Coordinates of C-alpha atoms in Angstrom, one line a residue:
Chain N
M1 CA -1.1 -31.7 -16.4
K2 CA -2.6 -33.5 -14.2
T3 CA -6.7 -34.4 -13.4
R4 CA -8.3 -34.2 -11.6
P5 CA -12.5 -35.3 -10.5
L6 CA -14.4 -31.9 -10.5
T7 CA -18.1 -32.0 -9.4
L8 CA -20.0 -28.9 -9.6
T9 CA -23.5 -27.2 -9.6
V10 CA -24.6 -24.9 -13.5
N11 CA -27.9 -22.6 -13.7
G12 CA -29.1 -25.4 -11.0
R13 CA -27.6 -28.3 -12.8
R14 CA -25.4 -30.7 -12.0
H15 CA -22.0 -31.4 -13.3
G16 CA -19.9 -34.2 -13.0
P17 CA -17.7 -35.5 -11.5
L18 CA -16.1 -34.5 -15.3
D19 CA -12.1 -34.9 -15.5
I20 CA -10.9 -32.0 -15.7
P21 CA -6.9 -31.3 -15.4
E22 CA -5.3 -29.2 -12.4
G23 CA -4.7 -25.8 -12.7
L24 CA -7.5 -25.3 -15.5
M25 CA -9.7 -22.4 -15.6
L26 CA -13.4 -22.5 -14.7
I27 CA -13.5 -20.0 -17.7
D28 CA -12.7 -23.1 -20.3
V29 CA -14.4 -25.9 -18.0
L30 CA -17.1 -23.7 -18.5
H31 CA -16.8 -23.0 -22.9
E32 CA -15.4 -26.7 -23.6
W33 CA -17.0 -29.1 -21.1
L34 CA -19.6 -27.6 -20.4
D35 CA -21.2 -26.1 -23.7
L36 CA -21.9 -22.4 -22.1
T37 CA -19.7 -19.8 -24.4
G38 CA -21.7 -17.0 -23.1
T39 CA -19.4 -16.0 -20.6
R40 CA -16.7 -14.3 -22.6
F41 CA -12.6 -14.5 -22.8
G42 CA -11.6 -10.5 -22.1
C43 CA -8.3 -9.9 -21.2
G44 CA -7.1 -12.7 -19.7
Q45 CA -6.1 -11.1 -16.6
G46 CA -9.0 -10.1 -14.1
V47 CA -9.0 -6.7 -14.9
C48 CA -12.1 -6.5 -18.3
R49 CA -14.8 -9.2 -15.6
A50 CA -16.0 -10.0 -18.7
C51 CA -15.9 -13.2 -17.5
T52 CA -17.8 -12.3 -14.1
V53 CA -20.6 -15.5 -12.5
I54 CA -21.8 -15.5 -9.7
V55 CA -21.5 -17.7 -7.0
D56 CA -23.8 -18.2 -4.4
D57 CA -23.6 -19.6 -1.2
A58 CA -24.9 -19.5 2.8
D59 CA -23.5 -15.6 2.5
G60 CA -25.4 -15.1 -0.7
S61 CA -24.3 -14.5 -3.6
R62 CA -20.8 -13.5 -5.4
E63 CA -18.8 -12.2 -7.6
M64 CA -15.8 -14.5 -9.3
R65 CA -13.9 -14.2 -12.4
T66 CA -13.3 -16.7 -14.7
C67 CA -10.3 -16.2 -16.1
I68 CA -7.9 -16.4 -13.5
T69 CA -10.1 -18.7 -10.8
G70 CA -9.5 -22.1 -11.7
A71 CA -12.6 -24.5 -12.3
H72 CA -11.4 -27.0 -9.2
W73 CA -11.9 -24.2 -7.1
F74 CA -15.4 -23.6 -7.6
D75 CA -15.6 -28.6 -6.9
G76 CA -19.0 -29.0 -4.5
K77 CA -19.7 -25.0 -5.2
Q78 CA -23.1 -23.1 -6.6
I79 CA -22.7 -20.8 -10.2
R80 CA -24.8 -19.0 -12.4
T81 CA -23.3 -18.1 -15.4
V82 CA -25.0 -15.6 -18.2
E83 CA -27.8 -18.6 -19.7
G84 CA -29.1 -19.3 -16.0
H85 CA -31.2 -15.9 -15.3
A86 CA -33.5 -16.1 -18.2
T87 CA -37.1 -18.1 -17.3
R88 CA -37.3 -21.0 -19.4
D89 CA -40.5 -23.7 -19.9
A90 CA -40.1 -27.0 -19.9
A91 CA -38.9 -27.4 -23.5
G92 CA -35.8 -25.1 -22.1
A93 CA -37.6 -22.1 -24.5
V94 CA -37.0 -18.9 -23.1
T95 CA -40.5 -17.3 -21.6
A96 CA -38.8 -13.8 -19.5
V97 CA -35.5 -13.0 -19.3
S98 CA -34.8 -12.1 -16.0
P99 CA -35.7 -8.2 -14.4
V100 CA -31.8 -6.9 -15.1
Q101 CA -31.6 -8.1 -18.4
Q102 CA -34.9 -6.9 -19.4
A103 CA -33.5 -3.4 -17.5
F104 CA -30.7 -3.1 -19.9
L105 CA -32.4 -4.1 -22.8
D106 CA -35.3 -1.7 -22.0
H107 CA -32.0 1.1 -21.9
Y108 CA -30.0 -0.2 -25.1
S109 CA -27.5 -0.1 -22.4
F110 CA -25.0 -2.1 -25.1
Q111 CA -23.5 -2.2 -28.3
C112 CA -21.1 -5.3 -28.6
G113 CA -22.6 -7.4 -25.8
Y114 CA -19.3 -7.8 -25.5
C115 CA -18.7 -7.2 -21.8
T116 CA -22.6 -8.1 -21.3
P117 CA -22.9 -11.2 -19.8
G118 CA -20.4 -9.4 -16.5
F119 CA -22.4 -7.1 -15.9
V120 CA -25.5 -8.6 -15.9
N121 CA -24.0 -10.3 -13.0
A122 CA -22.6 -7.6 -11.4
A123 CA -26.4 -5.7 -11.3
T124 CA -27.3 -9.0 -10.0
V125 CA -25.8 -9.4 -7.4
L126 CA -26.7 -6.0 -5.7
V127 CA -29.9 -6.4 -7.0
E128 CA -29.8 -9.5 -4.5
R129 CA -27.6 -7.9 -1.7
L130 CA -30.0 -4.6 -1.6
A131 CA -32.8 -7.1 -1.2
K132 CA -30.7 -8.5 1.9
A133 CA -29.7 -4.9 2.9
P134 CA -31.7 -1.3 1.9
I135 CA -30.0 1.5 1.1
A136 CA -31.2 5.4 1.3
K137 CA -31.9 6.3 -1.6
A138 CA -29.7 9.5 -2.0
D139 CA -26.5 6.5 -1.4
V140 CA -28.2 4.1 -5.1
E141 CA -26.1 6.9 -7.9
A142 CA -22.8 5.7 -5.3
M143 CA -23.5 1.8 -5.0
V144 CA -24.9 1.5 -8.1
G145 CA -21.6 2.9 -9.4
A146 CA -18.8 0.9 -6.6
A147 CA -21.2 -2.0 -8.3
L148 CA -20.4 -1.5 -11.5
E149 CA -17.4 -0.1 -11.5
P150 CA -14.9 -2.8 -11.7
H151 CA -16.4 -3.6 -15.4
L152 CA -15.3 -2.3 -18.7
C153 CA -16.4 -1.8 -21.7
R154 CA -14.7 -1.0 -24.8
C155 CA -18.0 0.7 -26.8
T156 CA -17.9 2.9 -23.8
G157 CA -21.2 2.3 -22.6
Y158 CA -21.6 3.2 -19.2
V159 CA -23.8 5.5 -18.7
R160 CA -26.7 3.4 -20.5
Y161 CA -25.5 1.0 -17.7
Y162 CA -25.3 2.6 -14.7
E163 CA -29.3 4.3 -15.4
A164 CA -30.8 1.4 -16.3
V165 CA -29.4 -0.4 -12.6
R166 CA -30.0 2.9 -11.1
D167 CA -33.4 3.1 -12.9
L168 CA -33.9 -0.8 -11.6
V169 CA -33.0 -0.5 -8.1
L170 CA -35.8 2.5 -7.5
R171 CA -38.5 0.7 -9.2
T172 CA -37.9 -2.8 -7.1
P173 CA -40.2 -2.3 -4.1
G174 CA -38.0 -3.4 -0.5
L175 CA -34.5 -2.6 -2.4
V176 CA -34.2 1.4 -1.0
K177 CA -35.2 2.1 2.0
E178 CA -38.7 4.0 2.5
N179 CA -38.5 7.3 4.4
A180 CA -34.8 7.1 4.4
Chain X
M1 CA 3.3 23.1 63.8
M2 CA 4.0 19.8 61.1
R3 CA 0.5 21.0 59.6
R4 CA 1.3 24.2 59.4
R5 CA 4.7 23.3 56.8
R6 CA 2.8 20.4 55.0
R7 CA 0.7 22.9 54.1
R8 CA 3.4 26.1 53.1
W9 CA 4.7 22.3 51.3
G10 CA 1.7 22.2 49.1
R11 CA 1.0 25.6 48.5
W12 CA 5.0 25.3 46.9
L13 CA 4.0 22.6 45.0
L14 CA 0.9 24.2 43.1
A15 CA 3.1 26.6 42.5
A16 CA 5.4 24.7 40.7
I17 CA 2.5 23.0 38.6
V18 CA 1.0 25.9 37.8
A19 CA 4.3 27.4 36.8
G20 CA 5.2 24.5 35.3
V21 CA 2.0 24.3 33.0
L22 CA 1.9 27.8 32.0
W23 CA 5.8 27.2 31.3
L24 CA 4.4 23.5 28.4
V25 CA 1.4 26.0 26.9
A26 CA 3.1 29.5 27.0
A27 CA 5.7 27.0 24.5
N28 CA 2.9 24.4 22.6
I29 CA 1.4 28.0 21.1
R30 CA 2.3 29.5 18.4
W31 CA 3.3 32.6 18.2
P32 CA 2.4 34.3 14.8
D33 CA 5.4 35.1 12.7
R34 CA 6.1 38.2 12.2
G35 CA 9.1 38.2 10.6
P36 CA 10.5 39.5 7.5
V37 CA 9.7 37.9 4.2
Q38 CA 12.7 36.3 2.5
T39 CA 13.1 36.2 -1.4
V40 CA 15.5 33.9 -2.7
S41 CA 18.0 34.3 -5.6
A42 CA 20.2 31.7 -6.3
A43 CA 22.5 30.4 -9.3
P44 CA 20.9 28.7 -12.3
E45 CA 23.4 25.8 -10.8
Q46 CA 22.3 25.8 -7.2
L47 CA 18.8 26.2 -8.6
A48 CA 19.2 22.2 -10.6
L49 CA 21.8 20.7 -7.4
G50 CA 18.9 22.2 -5.0
R51 CA 15.9 20.0 -7.6
Y52 CA 18.6 17.1 -7.4
L53 CA 19.0 17.4 -3.9
V54 CA 14.9 18.3 -3.3
D55 CA 14.3 14.3 -5.1
A56 CA 17.9 12.0 -3.7
A57 CA 15.8 12.9 -0.6
D58 CA 12.1 12.6 -1.3
C59 CA 10.8 15.5 0.5
A60 CA 7.5 15.1 -2.0
A61 CA 6.7 12.2 -0.8
C62 CA 5.5 13.7 2.4
H63 CA 5.2 17.4 1.4
T64 CA 3.2 16.6 -1.8
A65 CA -0.1 15.6 -1.1
P66 CA -1.9 13.6 -4.1
G67 CA -3.2 15.6 -5.9
G68 CA -1.9 18.6 -4.5
A69 CA -0.2 21.9 -5.0
P70 CA 3.9 20.8 -4.9
F71 CA 5.1 20.5 -1.2
A72 CA 2.5 22.5 -0.1
G73 CA 1.9 19.6 2.2
G74 CA -0.7 17.6 3.8
V75 CA 0.3 13.9 2.8
A76 CA -1.0 11.8 6.3
L77 CA 1.6 9.8 7.2
P78 CA 0.3 7.0 10.6
T79 CA 2.0 7.0 13.1
P80 CA 2.2 4.8 16.7
F81 CA 1.4 8.0 18.0
G82 CA -1.3 9.9 15.8
T83 CA -1.4 10.8 12.2
I84 CA 0.8 14.0 11.8
H85 CA 1.4 15.4 8.4
G86 CA 4.2 16.6 6.1
T87 CA 3.3 20.7 6.6
N88 CA 3.9 23.5 3.4
I89 CA 7.7 23.9 2.1
T90 CA 6.1 26.6 -0.9
P91 CA 7.2 30.3 0.1
D92 CA 4.1 30.7 1.1
P93 CA 4.9 33.4 4.4
D94 CA 2.1 32.1 6.4
H95 CA 1.8 28.3 6.1
G96 CA 5.3 27.7 4.6
I97 CA 8.3 29.1 5.2
G98 CA 9.0 32.4 3.1
R99 CA 9.9 33.9 6.4
Y100 CA 13.3 31.6 6.5
T101 CA 16.0 32.4 6.5
A102 CA 18.7 29.7 5.0
D103 CA 19.6 29.8 8.5
D104 CA 17.1 29.0 10.1
F105 CA 16.1 26.1 6.8
Y106 CA 19.1 24.0 7.4
R107 CA 18.2 23.9 11.8
A108 CA 14.5 22.9 10.2
L109 CA 16.5 20.2 8.1
T110 CA 18.9 18.9 10.7
H111 CA 18.0 19.9 14.0
G112 CA 14.5 19.4 13.1
E113 CA 13.7 23.1 15.3
A114 CA 11.0 25.1 13.1
R115 CA 11.9 28.3 12.7
G116 CA 10.3 30.4 16.1
G117 CA 12.0 27.5 18.0
R118 CA 9.2 25.1 18.4
Q119 CA 10.3 21.4 17.2
L120 CA 9.4 19.4 14.9
Y121 CA 8.4 15.8 15.6
P122 CA 10.7 13.2 14.3
A123 CA 8.4 12.1 11.9
M124 CA 10.2 14.4 9.8
P125 CA 13.6 12.9 9.3
Y126 CA 16.4 15.1 10.4
P127 CA 17.5 12.5 13.0
S128 CA 18.9 11.1 9.2
Y129 CA 19.1 14.9 7.7
R130 CA 21.5 15.3 10.7
R131 CA 24.3 15.2 8.0
I132 CA 22.8 17.0 5.6
A133 CA 25.7 19.5 4.0
R134 CA 25.3 22.7 4.5
A135 CA 25.5 24.1 1.1
D136 CA 23.4 20.6 -0.5
A137 CA 20.4 22.1 2.6
D138 CA 21.4 25.8 0.8
A139 CA 20.9 24.1 -1.9
I140 CA 17.1 22.8 -1.5
Y141 CA 16.1 25.5 0.3
A142 CA 17.6 27.6 -3.2
Y143 CA 15.1 25.8 -5.2
L144 CA 12.4 25.6 -1.9
M145 CA 11.8 29.5 -1.7
T146 CA 12.1 29.7 -5.3
R147 CA 8.8 27.5 -6.6
P148 CA 5.2 28.9 -6.5
A149 CA 3.8 29.6 -3.0
A150 CA 0.8 27.6 -1.8
A151 CA -2.1 28.9 0.2
V152 CA -2.3 26.0 2.5
P153 CA -2.6 25.8 5.0
N154 CA -1.2 22.7 7.4
P155 CA -3.7 20.2 8.3
R156 CA -4.1 19.4 12.6
N157 CA -1.7 17.0 13.6
D158 CA -3.9 13.6 15.8
V159 CA -1.5 12.9 17.6
G160 CA -2.7 11.8 21.5
F161 CA -1.4 12.3 24.7
P162 CA 1.3 12.7 25.5
F163 CA 2.8 13.1 23.0
N164 CA 1.1 16.4 21.3
I165 CA 3.3 18.3 24.0
R166 CA 5.9 19.3 21.4
T167 CA 8.7 20.6 24.3
L168 CA 9.2 17.2 24.6
V169 CA 10.0 16.7 21.5
N170 CA 13.6 18.4 23.2
F171 CA 14.0 15.2 25.3
W172 CA 13.8 12.8 22.5
N173 CA 15.9 14.4 21.2
F174 CA 18.9 15.1 24.0
L175 CA 18.3 11.1 23.7
Y176 CA 18.3 10.0 20.2
R177 CA 19.1 13.0 17.9
D178 CA 22.7 12.8 17.0
A179 CA 23.1 9.2 17.4
E180 CA 24.6 7.6 14.5
G181 CA 25.0 3.3 13.9
A182 CA 27.3 1.3 12.1
P183 CA 27.4 1.4 8.9
A184 CA 25.1 -1.4 6.8
S185 CA 28.1 -2.8 5.1
Q186 CA 32.1 -3.3 4.7
G187 CA 33.3 -0.6 2.1
Q188 CA 35.8 2.9 1.7
S189 CA 35.8 3.4 -1.7
P190 CA 34.1 6.6 -2.8
A191 CA 31.6 4.8 -4.5
W192 CA 30.8 3.4 -1.3
Q193 CA 31.6 7.3 1.0
R194 CA 28.6 8.8 -1.6
G195 CA 26.6 5.4 -1.5
R196 CA 26.7 6.1 2.6
Y197 CA 25.3 9.9 2.2
L198 CA 22.5 8.8 -0.5
V199 CA 21.3 6.3 1.2
D200 CA 21.7 6.6 5.1
T201 CA 21.6 10.8 5.3
L202 CA 19.8 12.0 2.1
G203 CA 17.5 9.4 1.4
H204 CA 16.5 8.1 4.9
C205 CA 16.0 4.7 4.0
G206 CA 16.8 3.8 7.1
D207 CA 13.7 5.4 8.4
C208 CA 11.0 3.0 7.3
H209 CA 14.0 0.0 6.2
S210 CA 15.2 0.2 10.4
P211 CA 13.4 -1.6 13.8
R212 CA 12.1 1.9 15.8
G213 CA 12.4 1.7 19.8
T214 CA 9.2 2.2 21.8
L215 CA 10.0 6.1 21.5
G216 CA 10.0 5.7 17.9
Q217 CA 13.8 6.4 18.0
I218 CA 15.9 4.3 14.7
E219 CA 17.3 1.1 16.5
H220 CA 20.9 2.0 14.9
A221 CA 22.3 -1.3 16.3
R222 CA 19.9 -2.9 13.6
A223 CA 20.3 -1.1 10.9
L224 CA 18.3 -1.2 7.2
T225 CA 17.5 -4.8 9.1
G226 CA 13.7 -4.9 8.3
N227 CA 11.0 -3.3 10.5
A228 CA 7.7 -4.7 10.2
S229 CA 5.5 -1.9 12.9
L230 CA 5.2 1.6 9.9
G231 CA 2.0 -0.2 8.1
R232 CA 0.4 -3.9 6.8
V233 CA 2.9 -4.0 4.1
A234 CA 6.7 -4.6 6.1
A235 CA 10.1 -2.5 5.0
P236 CA 12.2 -5.6 4.0
D237 CA 16.1 -7.0 5.7
I238 CA 17.5 -4.8 3.1
T239 CA 21.5 -5.5 5.6
P240 CA 23.9 -7.3 2.3
A241 CA 23.9 -10.5 3.4
A242 CA 19.9 -10.4 3.6
L243 CA 19.9 -8.9 0.4
A244 CA 22.0 -11.6 -1.4
A245 CA 20.1 -14.3 0.5
R246 CA 16.5 -12.3 -1.7
G247 CA 18.5 -13.2 -4.8
W248 CA 19.5 -9.5 -5.2
D249 CA 22.7 -8.1 -7.2
A250 CA 24.0 -4.9 -7.8
H251 CA 22.5 -5.2 -11.9
A252 CA 18.8 -6.2 -10.2
L253 CA 19.5 -3.7 -7.3
D254 CA 20.2 -0.7 -10.5
A255 CA 16.8 -1.8 -12.7
Y256 CA 14.6 -2.0 -9.5
L257 CA 15.5 1.5 -7.8
A258 CA 16.0 2.8 -11.8
G259 CA 12.7 1.8 -12.2
G260 CA 10.6 -0.1 -9.6
I261 CA 10.5 -3.4 -11.4
A262 CA 13.9 -5.8 -11.6
G263 CA 12.6 -9.5 -12.9
P264 CA 10.2 -11.3 -10.2
A265 CA 10.5 -8.5 -7.8
A266 CA 8.1 -4.9 -8.1
A267 CA 8.0 -2.4 -5.9
S268 CA 4.5 -1.3 -4.6
G269 CA 3.4 0.2 -1.8
E270 CA 5.1 3.0 -0.2
M271 CA 8.4 1.6 -2.2
A272 CA 6.7 2.1 -5.3
T273 CA 6.7 6.1 -5.1
V274 CA 10.1 6.2 -3.4
V275 CA 11.0 4.7 -6.6
A276 CA 8.5 6.8 -8.9
L277 CA 9.4 10.1 -6.5
S278 CA 12.9 9.0 -5.8
T279 CA 15.7 6.1 -7.0
S280 CA 14.6 6.9 -10.0
R281 CA 16.1 10.6 -10.9
L282 CA 18.5 9.6 -9.2
S283 CA 22.4 9.8 -11.7
D284 CA 23.3 6.3 -13.4
D285 CA 26.9 7.1 -11.2
D286 CA 24.4 8.1 -7.9
R287 CA 22.6 5.1 -8.3
T288 CA 25.7 2.7 -8.2
A289 CA 26.8 4.8 -5.7
M290 CA 24.0 3.9 -3.3
I291 CA 24.5 0.2 -4.5
T292 CA 27.7 0.3 -4.0
Y293 CA 26.9 1.1 0.2
L294 CA 24.1 -1.5 -0.1
L295 CA 26.2 -4.5 -0.9
G296 CA 28.9 -2.8 0.6
D297 CA 32.7 -3.0 -1.4
S298 CA 33.3 -6.3 -2.5
P299 CA 29.7 -7.9 -2.3
A300 CA 28.6 -11.3 -1.5
A301 CA 27.6 -13.5 -4.6
A302 CA 23.6 -13.3 -4.4
G303 CA 21.5 -17.2 -4.0
P304 CA 20.8 -18.5 -6.8
S305 CA 16.7 -19.3 -7.1
A306 CA 15.5 -23.3 -6.7
V307 CA 13.5 -25.0 -7.4
A308 CA 11.9 -27.6 -5.1
E309 CA 10.0 -30.1 -5.3
T310 CA 7.3 -30.5 -2.4
D311 CA 6.2 -33.6 -0.8
A312 CA 2.6 -34.6 -0.4
S313 CA 2.0 -33.0 3.1
L314 CA 2.0 -29.1 1.5
A315 CA -0.4 -30.3 -1.8
P316 CA -3.5 -28.6 0.2
G317 CA -1.3 -25.5 -0.4
R318 CA -0.3 -26.4 -4.3
A319 CA -4.0 -27.0 -5.1
H320 CA -4.8 -23.5 -3.7
Y321 CA -2.1 -21.9 -5.6
L322 CA -3.5 -23.4 -8.7
D323 CA -6.9 -21.6 -7.6
L324 CA -6.6 -18.7 -7.1
C325 CA -2.6 -17.6 -8.4
A326 CA -2.1 -19.9 -11.5
G327 CA -4.1 -17.8 -13.3
C328 CA -1.3 -15.0 -13.7
H329 CA 1.3 -15.8 -11.9
G330 CA 1.2 -19.8 -14.1
A331 CA 1.0 -23.3 -13.0
E332 CA 5.2 -23.1 -13.4
G333 CA 5.1 -18.9 -11.1
R334 CA 7.5 -18.2 -14.2
G335 CA 4.6 -14.7 -14.1
V336 CA 3.0 -12.6 -16.8
P337 CA 4.3 -9.3 -18.5
H338 CA 2.9 -6.7 -17.4
V339 CA 0.3 -8.5 -15.3
A340 CA 2.3 -10.5 -12.8
V341 CA 5.8 -11.3 -11.2
A342 CA 6.9 -14.4 -11.5
L343 CA 7.5 -16.3 -8.6
A344 CA 10.4 -18.8 -9.1
G345 CA 12.6 -16.5 -7.1
N346 CA 10.7 -13.3 -6.2
S347 CA 12.5 -11.6 -2.8
T348 CA 8.6 -11.8 -1.3
L349 CA 9.0 -15.5 -1.2
R350 CA 12.8 -15.6 0.0
D351 CA 12.7 -13.8 2.5
V352 CA 13.1 -15.6 6.5
N353 CA 10.2 -13.0 7.1
P354 CA 6.8 -14.1 5.8
H355 CA 4.4 -11.1 6.9
N356 CA 4.2 -9.3 3.0
L357 CA 3.7 -12.4 2.1
I358 CA 0.9 -12.9 3.8
I359 CA -0.2 -9.9 3.9
A360 CA -0.2 -9.7 -0.5
I361 CA -1.9 -12.9 -0.2
L362 CA -4.9 -11.9 2.0
D363 CA -5.2 -8.1 0.8
G364 CA -4.1 -8.0 -2.8
I365 CA -1.3 -5.1 -4.3
P366 CA -3.2 -2.4 -5.7
E367 CA -2.9 -1.8 -9.8
H368 CA 0.9 -0.5 -10.1
A369 CA 1.9 1.8 -12.9
Y370 CA 5.8 2.1 -13.5
G371 CA 7.6 5.4 -15.6
D372 CA 5.6 6.0 -18.8
V373 CA 4.7 2.4 -20.5
E374 CA 5.4 -0.4 -17.5
R375 CA 2.6 -1.6 -15.3
L376 CA 1.5 -4.6 -12.9
Q377 CA -2.1 -5.4 -13.1
A378 CA -4.5 -5.1 -9.8
M379 CA -3.8 -8.9 -7.2
P380 CA -7.1 -9.9 -5.9
G381 CA -6.7 -10.0 -1.8
S382 CA -8.0 -14.2 -0.9
A383 CA -9.0 -13.2 2.5
R384 CA -11.8 -13.9 2.0
E385 CA -11.6 -17.2 0.2
L386 CA -9.1 -18.7 2.2
A387 CA -9.0 -19.1 6.0
D388 CA -6.0 -18.6 8.7
A389 CA -5.0 -22.9 7.6
D390 CA -5.2 -22.6 3.8
V391 CA -3.1 -19.0 3.8
A392 CA -0.8 -20.9 6.0
A393 CA -0.7 -23.9 3.3
L394 CA -0.6 -21.6 0.2
A395 CA 2.7 -19.8 2.2
N396 CA 3.8 -22.7 3.2
W397 CA 3.7 -24.4 0.1
L398 CA 4.6 -20.7 -2.2
R399 CA 8.4 -20.5 0.7
V400 CA 9.2 -24.2 -0.2
R401 CA 8.9 -24.6 -3.4
W402 CA 10.1 -21.0 -4.4
G403 CA 11.3 -19.6 -1.6
D404 CA 14.5 -21.9 0.0
Q405 CA 12.1 -21.7 2.7
K406 CA 11.3 -23.5 6.0
P407 CA 7.1 -24.1 6.1
T408 CA 7.1 -22.6 9.5
V409 CA 3.8 -20.2 8.7
D410 CA 1.3 -20.9 10.8
A411 CA -2.4 -20.0 11.6
A412 CA -1.9 -18.4 14.2
L413 CA 0.2 -15.7 12.6
V414 CA -1.9 -14.9 9.9
R415 CA -4.6 -14.8 12.1
V416 CA -2.5 -12.0 13.5
L417 CA -2.3 -10.6 10.6
R418 CA -5.8 -10.5 9.2
S419 CA -6.6 -8.3 11.6
P420 CA -6.8 -4.7 9.9
A421 CA -5.2 -3.3 13.1
A422 CA -2.5 -5.7 12.4
A423 CA 0.9 -3.5 11.8
S424 CA 3.6 -5.6 14.0
H425 CA 4.0 -9.1 15.2

């Protein structure tokens, strides 16, 4: 297939222009060109959401599935993968994981971990959305369910994933409306 | 003198209006039905026939709510006149048809008159059922009356004035109920005759696939030529020429009506329900008859599917395709079994009317199961990813590449269809 130049920003770092075949899905570029293998290839059909990354634009952050979205769709865009959530020192060593990652660790949310990158990104998008538009406490349970529902976990870890995100949302200042 | 006469005249007018209003009110009050509860016993053959005809007439599509008791009603049908609900047709004496005699049932089914004379709304396809044979109506009655009664009340219909005046349906019936159009195809064989009964009468295909006039009446002069006014998704033109132009032959139609998937075409939305509840349950002979009527006794050859080269002016549409569609439909449009249909040769791309293609790009398509093992995965909508001009470019590239169509979609059309209220254009 013909190639086209692709430039994109991943986890704050600009890549490209890279010579990328037309019609290649982003997950292949992440794995084979950028050596970012944390994003998981699951079903390859857009169903399991293990391949979800975050796209940041003027409207905020949102999820995109990289197994069914062409790499060139991300041309000029900013994305975050699971490798981009932790805080690192100047040498690149992890100094602290993100609050979502910590919540999953605290709740023993995952077993095999294959779906975890997708869950981390989904929960992060949810937390960032609630920071802009807090919801009533009574709505948290349903909102967490709606945000995580599309993500599949074959180790049946759903309860601990959901509890981790619900607790994180409830204890993080600014995500839940006071007196509501 | 003049004034007194005028005053007297005014009094008469007032009395007439009051009488008219009282009549309307009285005619629309539902007096409790105190007729005797009917019990029906029928031979096994008649019950089996009734069950088969209930499937052929697709009663459950409107009269069985998802997750509800069979035939207990509650399915909401949005219409341009308001939301109407399929009613409880179990033998429950108070909420269902438990007090209906076979004569009452026949009148409701074929004339749209509920027991006691109340007019049904023509959302109930009695103008199509008008020609159901009396023996078939009696078999349907026997089957329904021997199902378990469900004491499920009928939801209130949400129909605005003046369409909520049931008596006005009499006037509609006078104009439209008995109209019968010319057949949709040429033929006279026994299979064609049987197919006409299955398509036009029992299956009431025209209730979705025929255009409707301003009062919701089926326009018989343009029967089965498609209708885009019923919801987001249009019912496509299923006349013989249109079917052949989109690549349908008897073999493909048989696979589609039996299982919901035929090569690069898959039933979705309401048509998937029709296949699941009705056409997949028909006998092989009846399905063949249906197809014989749809295509005619001497069907035209189906148009071959073509792959056309596209010029540079369509390149932006191709880029959108590779970015947002090819992950499942494939760079060459071949699709993936059990995931996504092929687009090369796809019926929706080959439709002269781009309506459903644009709606699919904008809204996506929910996942569907077909029978016990076949399924297609959910298709994400791209309304957020693509501006109106991008959707138009993508639709044009697809239609030229695999649909043998001209690139006639423009951003203005996409803008109209993007609005959630868009039902027709």
